[in-house]
PDB file of C-alpha atoms in Angstrom:
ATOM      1  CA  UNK A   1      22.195  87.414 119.917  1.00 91.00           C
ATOM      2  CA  UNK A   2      21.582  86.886 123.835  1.00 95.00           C
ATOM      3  CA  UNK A   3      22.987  86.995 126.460  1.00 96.00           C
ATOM      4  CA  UNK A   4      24.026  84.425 129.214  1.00 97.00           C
ATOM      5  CA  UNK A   5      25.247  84.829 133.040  1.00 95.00           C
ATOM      6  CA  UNK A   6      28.789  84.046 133.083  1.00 95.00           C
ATOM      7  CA  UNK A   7      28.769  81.316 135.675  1.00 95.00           C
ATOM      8  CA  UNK A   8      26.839  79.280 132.802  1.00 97.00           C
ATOM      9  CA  UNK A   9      29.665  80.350 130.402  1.00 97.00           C
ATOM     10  CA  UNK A  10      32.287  79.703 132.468  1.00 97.00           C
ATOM     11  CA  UNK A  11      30.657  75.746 133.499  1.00 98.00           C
ATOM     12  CA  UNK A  12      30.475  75.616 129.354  1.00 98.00           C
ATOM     13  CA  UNK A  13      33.867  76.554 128.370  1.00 98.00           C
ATOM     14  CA  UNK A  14      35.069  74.000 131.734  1.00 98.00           C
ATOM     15  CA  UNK A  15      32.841  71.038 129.696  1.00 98.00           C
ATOM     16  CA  UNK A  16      33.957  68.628 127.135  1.00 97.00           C
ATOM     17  CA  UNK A  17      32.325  68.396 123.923  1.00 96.00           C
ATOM     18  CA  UNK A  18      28.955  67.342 123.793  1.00 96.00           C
ATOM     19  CA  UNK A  19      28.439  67.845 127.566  1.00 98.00           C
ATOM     20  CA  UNK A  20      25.190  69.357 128.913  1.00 98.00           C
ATOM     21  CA  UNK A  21      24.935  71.824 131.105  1.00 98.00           C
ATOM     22  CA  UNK A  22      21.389  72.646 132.901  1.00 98.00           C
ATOM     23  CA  UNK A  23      20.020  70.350 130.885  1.00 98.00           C
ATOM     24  CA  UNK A  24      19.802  73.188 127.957  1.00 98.00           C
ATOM     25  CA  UNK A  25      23.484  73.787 126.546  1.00 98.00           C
ATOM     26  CA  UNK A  26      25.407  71.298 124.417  1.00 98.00           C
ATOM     27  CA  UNK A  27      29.107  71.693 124.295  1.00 97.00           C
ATOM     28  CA  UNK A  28      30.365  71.583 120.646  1.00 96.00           C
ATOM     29  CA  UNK A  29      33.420  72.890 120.266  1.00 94.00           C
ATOM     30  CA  UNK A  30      36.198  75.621 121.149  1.00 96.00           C
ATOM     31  CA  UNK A  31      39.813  76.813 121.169  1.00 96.00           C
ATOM     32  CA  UNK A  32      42.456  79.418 122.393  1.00 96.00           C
ATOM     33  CA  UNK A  33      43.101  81.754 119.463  1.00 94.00           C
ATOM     34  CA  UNK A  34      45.335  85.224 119.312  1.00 89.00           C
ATOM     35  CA  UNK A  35      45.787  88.247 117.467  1.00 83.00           C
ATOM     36  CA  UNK A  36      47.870  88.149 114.716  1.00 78.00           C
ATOM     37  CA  UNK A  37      49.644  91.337 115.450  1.00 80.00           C
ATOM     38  CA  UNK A  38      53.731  90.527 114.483  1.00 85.00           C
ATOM     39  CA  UNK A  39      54.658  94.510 115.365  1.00 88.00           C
ATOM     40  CA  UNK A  40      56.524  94.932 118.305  1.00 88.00           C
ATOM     41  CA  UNK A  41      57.144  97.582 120.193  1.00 89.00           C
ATOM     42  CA  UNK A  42      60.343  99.905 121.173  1.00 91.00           C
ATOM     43  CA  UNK A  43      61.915  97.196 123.307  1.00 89.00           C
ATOM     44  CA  UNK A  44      61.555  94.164 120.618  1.00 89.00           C
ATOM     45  CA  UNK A  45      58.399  92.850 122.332  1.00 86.00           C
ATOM     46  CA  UNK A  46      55.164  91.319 120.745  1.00 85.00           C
ATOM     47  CA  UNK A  47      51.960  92.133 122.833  1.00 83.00           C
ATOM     48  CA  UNK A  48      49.768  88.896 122.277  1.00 85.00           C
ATOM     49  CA  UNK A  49      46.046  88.525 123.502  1.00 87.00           C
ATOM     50  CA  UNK A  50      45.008  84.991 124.062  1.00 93.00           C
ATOM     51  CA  UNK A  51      41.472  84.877 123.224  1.00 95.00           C
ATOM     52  CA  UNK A  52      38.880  81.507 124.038  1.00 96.00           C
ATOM     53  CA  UNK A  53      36.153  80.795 121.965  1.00 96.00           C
ATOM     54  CA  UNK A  54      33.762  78.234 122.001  1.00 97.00           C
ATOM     55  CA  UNK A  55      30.558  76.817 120.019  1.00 96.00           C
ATOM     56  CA  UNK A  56      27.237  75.305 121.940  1.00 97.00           C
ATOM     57  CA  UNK A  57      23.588  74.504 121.216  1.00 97.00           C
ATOM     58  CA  UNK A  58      20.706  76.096 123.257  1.00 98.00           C
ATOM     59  CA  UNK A  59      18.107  72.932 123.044  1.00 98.00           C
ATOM     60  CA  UNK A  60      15.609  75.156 124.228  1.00 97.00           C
ATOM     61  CA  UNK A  61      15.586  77.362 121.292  1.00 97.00           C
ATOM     62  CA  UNK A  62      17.826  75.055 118.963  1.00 96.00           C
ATOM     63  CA  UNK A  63      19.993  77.539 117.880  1.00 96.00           C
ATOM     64  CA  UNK A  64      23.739  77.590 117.596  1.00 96.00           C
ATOM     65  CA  UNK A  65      26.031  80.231 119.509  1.00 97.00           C
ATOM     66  CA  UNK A  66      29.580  80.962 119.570  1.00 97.00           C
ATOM     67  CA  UNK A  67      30.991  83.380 122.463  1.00 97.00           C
ATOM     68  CA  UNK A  68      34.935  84.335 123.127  1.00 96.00           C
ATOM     69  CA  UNK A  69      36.217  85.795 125.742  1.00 95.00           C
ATOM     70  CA  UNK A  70      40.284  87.457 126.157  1.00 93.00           C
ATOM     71  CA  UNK A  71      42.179  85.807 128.759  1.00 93.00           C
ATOM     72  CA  UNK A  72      43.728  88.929 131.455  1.00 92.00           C
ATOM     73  CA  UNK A  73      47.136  88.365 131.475  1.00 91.00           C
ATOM     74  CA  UNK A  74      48.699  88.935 135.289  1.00 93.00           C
ATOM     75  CA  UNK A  75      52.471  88.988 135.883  1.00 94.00           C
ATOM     76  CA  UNK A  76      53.712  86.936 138.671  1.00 94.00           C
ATOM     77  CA  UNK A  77      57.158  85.735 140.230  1.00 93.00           C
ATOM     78  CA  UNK A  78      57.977  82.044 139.337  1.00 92.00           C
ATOM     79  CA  UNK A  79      59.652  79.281 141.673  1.00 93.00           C
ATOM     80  CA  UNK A  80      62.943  81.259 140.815  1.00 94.00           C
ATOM     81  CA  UNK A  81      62.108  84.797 141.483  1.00 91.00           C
ATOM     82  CA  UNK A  82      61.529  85.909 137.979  1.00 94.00           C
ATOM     83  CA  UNK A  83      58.521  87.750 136.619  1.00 94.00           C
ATOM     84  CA  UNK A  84      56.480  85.451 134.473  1.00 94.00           C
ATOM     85  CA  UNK A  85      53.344  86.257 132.643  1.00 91.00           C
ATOM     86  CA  UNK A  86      50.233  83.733 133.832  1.00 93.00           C
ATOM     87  CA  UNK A  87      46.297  84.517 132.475  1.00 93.00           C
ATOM     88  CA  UNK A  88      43.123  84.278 134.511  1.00 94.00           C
ATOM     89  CA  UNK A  89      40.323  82.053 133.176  1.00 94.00           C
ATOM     90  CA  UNK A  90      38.652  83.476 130.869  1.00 95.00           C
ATOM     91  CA  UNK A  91      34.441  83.757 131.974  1.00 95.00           C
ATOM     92  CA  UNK A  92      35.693  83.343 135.332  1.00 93.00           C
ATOM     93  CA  UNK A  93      34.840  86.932 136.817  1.00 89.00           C
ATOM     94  CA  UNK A  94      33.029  86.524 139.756  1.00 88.00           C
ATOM     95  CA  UNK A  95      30.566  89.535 139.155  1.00 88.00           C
ATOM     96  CA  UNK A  96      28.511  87.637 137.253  1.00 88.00           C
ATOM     97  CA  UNK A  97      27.617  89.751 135.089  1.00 91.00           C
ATOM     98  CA  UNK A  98      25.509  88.545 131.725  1.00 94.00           C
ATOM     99  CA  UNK A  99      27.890  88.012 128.358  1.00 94.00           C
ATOM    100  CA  UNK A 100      26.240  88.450 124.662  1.00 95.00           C
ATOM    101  CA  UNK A 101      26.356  84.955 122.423  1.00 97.00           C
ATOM    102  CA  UNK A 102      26.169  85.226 119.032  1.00 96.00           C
ATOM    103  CA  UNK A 103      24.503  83.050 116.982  1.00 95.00           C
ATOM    104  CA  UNK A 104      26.210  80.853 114.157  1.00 94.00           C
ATOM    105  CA  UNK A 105      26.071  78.070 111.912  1.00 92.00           C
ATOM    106  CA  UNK A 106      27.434  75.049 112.385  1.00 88.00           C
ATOM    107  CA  UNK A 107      28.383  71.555 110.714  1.00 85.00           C
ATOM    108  CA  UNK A 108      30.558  68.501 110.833  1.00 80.00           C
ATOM    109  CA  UNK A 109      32.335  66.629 108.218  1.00 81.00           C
ATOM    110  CA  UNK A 110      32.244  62.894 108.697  1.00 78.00           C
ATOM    111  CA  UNK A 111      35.941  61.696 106.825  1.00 74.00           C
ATOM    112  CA  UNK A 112      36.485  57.658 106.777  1.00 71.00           C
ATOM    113  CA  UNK A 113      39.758  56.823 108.195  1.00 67.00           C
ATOM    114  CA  UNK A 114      40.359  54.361 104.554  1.00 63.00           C
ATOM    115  CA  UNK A 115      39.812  57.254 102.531  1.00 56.00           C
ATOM    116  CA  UNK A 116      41.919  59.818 104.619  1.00 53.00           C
ATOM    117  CA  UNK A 117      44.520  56.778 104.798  1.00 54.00           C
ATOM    118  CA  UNK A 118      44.687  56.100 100.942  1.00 57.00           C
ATOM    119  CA  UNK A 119      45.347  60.287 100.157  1.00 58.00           C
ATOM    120  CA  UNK A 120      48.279  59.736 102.138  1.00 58.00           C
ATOM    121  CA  UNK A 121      49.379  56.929 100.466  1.00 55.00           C
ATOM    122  CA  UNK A 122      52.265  57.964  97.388  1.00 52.00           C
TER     123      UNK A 122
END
C-alpha cells in the first residue's frame, strides 16, 4: 500500500486503458460498481452507493494497484423543476489530499474469436 495525490488519481481514472500518465502509471482497467444492499427503507426506497474502481501499473516500482473511490451523490432540480439525484466525480476533490492504493494481482486471458465463436455454435 501507498499512497497517491488525488490529482494523479483523478488524471488516471479520466485515462483510457493503457494510457500513461507522468510517464509512471499505466491505465489497466476499471468500472462503476455498487453495494448490493436490496433493503429499503420506511418510504420503499433503496439507498445505492456508486463506487469507481480502477487497476494501474506503477513502472517505477512495477507493481500493480487497484484504488476505488464512492461517487457523492448531490440532489439537483432538472430542466423540469424536479429534484434529481446527480454524483460528483469521484477523485475529483480539489484538496488534494493523498489517497491509499492497494496493491493487487493482475492478469489477462487472451480468448480467439474461432474458439469463442464455435462454443456458441449448437
Amino acid at each position: 500500500m501507498k499512497k497517491l495525490p488525488l490529482n494523479v488519481l483523478y488524471r488516471l481514472y479520466k485515462a483510457e486503458v493503457g494510457d500513461t500518465i507522468d510517464n509512471t502509471y499505466v491505465r489497466l482497467t476499471g468500472g462503476w460498481m455498487t453495494n448490493d444492499d436490496r433493503s429499503v427503507d420506511n418510504n420503499g426506497l433503496l439507498q445505492i452507493g456508486p463506487i469507481y474502481q480502477f487497476a494501474f501499473k506503477d513502472l517505477s516500482d512495477g507493481q500493480y494497484y487497484q484504488t476505488s473511490q464512492a461517487a457523492k451523490d448531490v440532489i439537483v432540480p432538472d430542466s423540469f423543476g424536479y429534484s434529481v439525484v446527480r454524483y460528483k466525480e469521484p477523485f475529483s476533490d480539489p484538496s488534494n489530499y493523498p489517497l491509499s492504493v492497494n496493491t493487487c494481482q493482475y492478469s489477462t486471458i487472451a480468448v480467439s474469436v474461432a474458439e469463442y465463436t464455435e462454443a456458441l455454435e449448437p
